[in-house]
C-alpha cells in the first residue's frame, strides 16, 4: 500500500520535458488520502469560511480540515480564533452549525468553554483526582483572513497566508474583491479522486474538446499558465462578442479572466465584475465534494441577481462537462493497462507544478524524493 511504495514511484521530474505524471495508484489507493491529510491538508492554509460569518463578537461557525473538527469564532475582544471542536472530556462536539454564542457547551455531557478556549464548567465532576479545569483549554490553530475569506492552518510552522498568496492581492486589486459580497453557493459531488478534479482545473488543454461553449468565450490561442511557489494562474483573454456569458455585464471590459489555483485545493476565478471560489474537498479516495461560491457587488439588486443567475447557469453547464470527464478519467485510472502519462510542455505546466508540490509533501512520509 502507500506506506510501502518505492520512493521513485511518487517522484516527479523537475523538467516537464522529461517528467511523467503521478502514478495511477496515487489516485486509487485509499491509504493515500490518509497520507495526504497528514502531509498536505494539515500543513497548508485551507479556506474554511467567510468574514461575514464571524463579523461580531460571539459569531462562530464549524467546519473541518483534514478530518480535524474546527470551530472558528470571534471572541469577546474581537480576535478571530480557530479551536478544535472536540471536548477534552470524551471527544464530543463543543459547537455545531453556526451562529452567535457567549460560550461553547459540549453536546455530550455539558462541559462549557469560554470563547477564549478555556474550560469553565464541568458538571458533576467532583471527586476526580489530579484534575484542574483551570489547566484545560481547547487546542488552538492558526487562522487568518484575506478579502472576504477566512483560512485556517493546523500547522504551527510553514509560510504565512500572505506568503502563500504572494502577489495575488496585487494582481487582482483592480477587482476590489474585499467589497464584494457572497451571493450564491452550489455543492457538487463528483465520483473521482480530488486530484483528478484539480488536475482538470489546472489546464486549458481540454477546453476545445470538453467545453465548446466556454471555448467560444475565451481566446484559447492566447491561453497561458504561469506558476509561482504555491499557486498558479491561468490567463485567458475574453473574446469581444455579443451575448457574452462570463461577465455579469456581458462585456469584456478589456480585462482577462484570471483563474488562480492555490495549493492544495482552492480555485479563485476572477472576472472583471465578479469572482467565485471553488473548494475541492476529498470525501473519500474516489469521491470529491466541490463547493462553488459566487461574490458580486450589490447582490440584492434585481438586475445583478438576474445577471448572476445567467453566470451560474453557464457555470453549471461547464461543471457538468467537467464532472463527466473527471469521472471518466477516474474509471480510466483504474485500468490495469494504465500506470502514468506525460505532460504537454505547452499546455500542462500547471498540472506538472501541482504534482511537484504534492511530491514534495509525499517526501515527508518517505514516499518520494524531495524535488530540487
XYZ file of N, CA, C and O in Angstrom, residues 19 37-38 48 88 110 118 131 206 224 236 250 300 304 333 369:
64
model
N 9.342 14.648 -17.645
C 8.563 14.180 -16.496
C 7.412 13.259 -16.882
O 6.829 13.381 -17.963
N -3.939 13.768 4.184
C -4.424 14.511 5.348
C -3.261 14.915 6.252
O -3.224 16.026 6.777
N -2.301 14.010 6.418
C -1.169 14.276 7.290
C -0.148 15.228 6.682
O 0.405 16.085 7.383
N -11.885 28.039 4.926
C -12.851 27.414 5.829
C -14.160 28.186 5.953
O -15.149 27.646 6.456
N -12.521 18.154 25.686
C -11.393 17.474 26.317
C -11.828 16.334 27.228
O -10.994 15.577 27.728
N -22.097 18.394 28.531
C -22.330 19.744 29.021
C -21.116 20.509 29.501
O -21.266 21.561 30.121
N -10.925 28.455 27.170
C -10.690 27.878 28.492
C -11.918 27.119 28.997
O -13.052 27.549 28.804
N -6.898 16.523 38.726
C -7.551 17.214 37.622
C -7.861 18.642 38.043
O -8.372 18.887 39.132
N -7.922 20.927 -22.339
C -9.145 20.187 -22.659
C -10.301 21.093 -23.102
O -11.341 20.578 -23.528
N -2.631 30.888 -21.368
C -1.322 30.504 -20.848
C -1.407 30.307 -19.333
O -2.290 30.857 -18.668
N -6.560 34.040 -19.503
C -7.301 33.827 -20.736
C -8.032 35.097 -21.137
O -8.974 35.511 -20.463
N -21.915 41.376 -19.369
C -21.986 40.948 -20.745
C -21.003 41.638 -21.664
O -21.157 41.617 -22.868
N -28.195 42.197 -3.864
C -29.639 42.284 -3.665
C -30.367 43.036 -4.781
O -31.598 43.041 -4.814
N -28.653 42.669 -10.872
C -27.442 41.907 -10.549
C -27.800 40.448 -10.319
O -27.107 39.531 -10.793
N -8.235 5.539 -14.786
C -7.105 5.342 -13.881
C -7.151 3.983 -13.187
O -6.150 3.523 -12.639
N 11.182 11.261 -3.365
C 12.338 12.111 -3.132
C 11.939 13.580 -3.239
O 11.076 13.929 -4.039
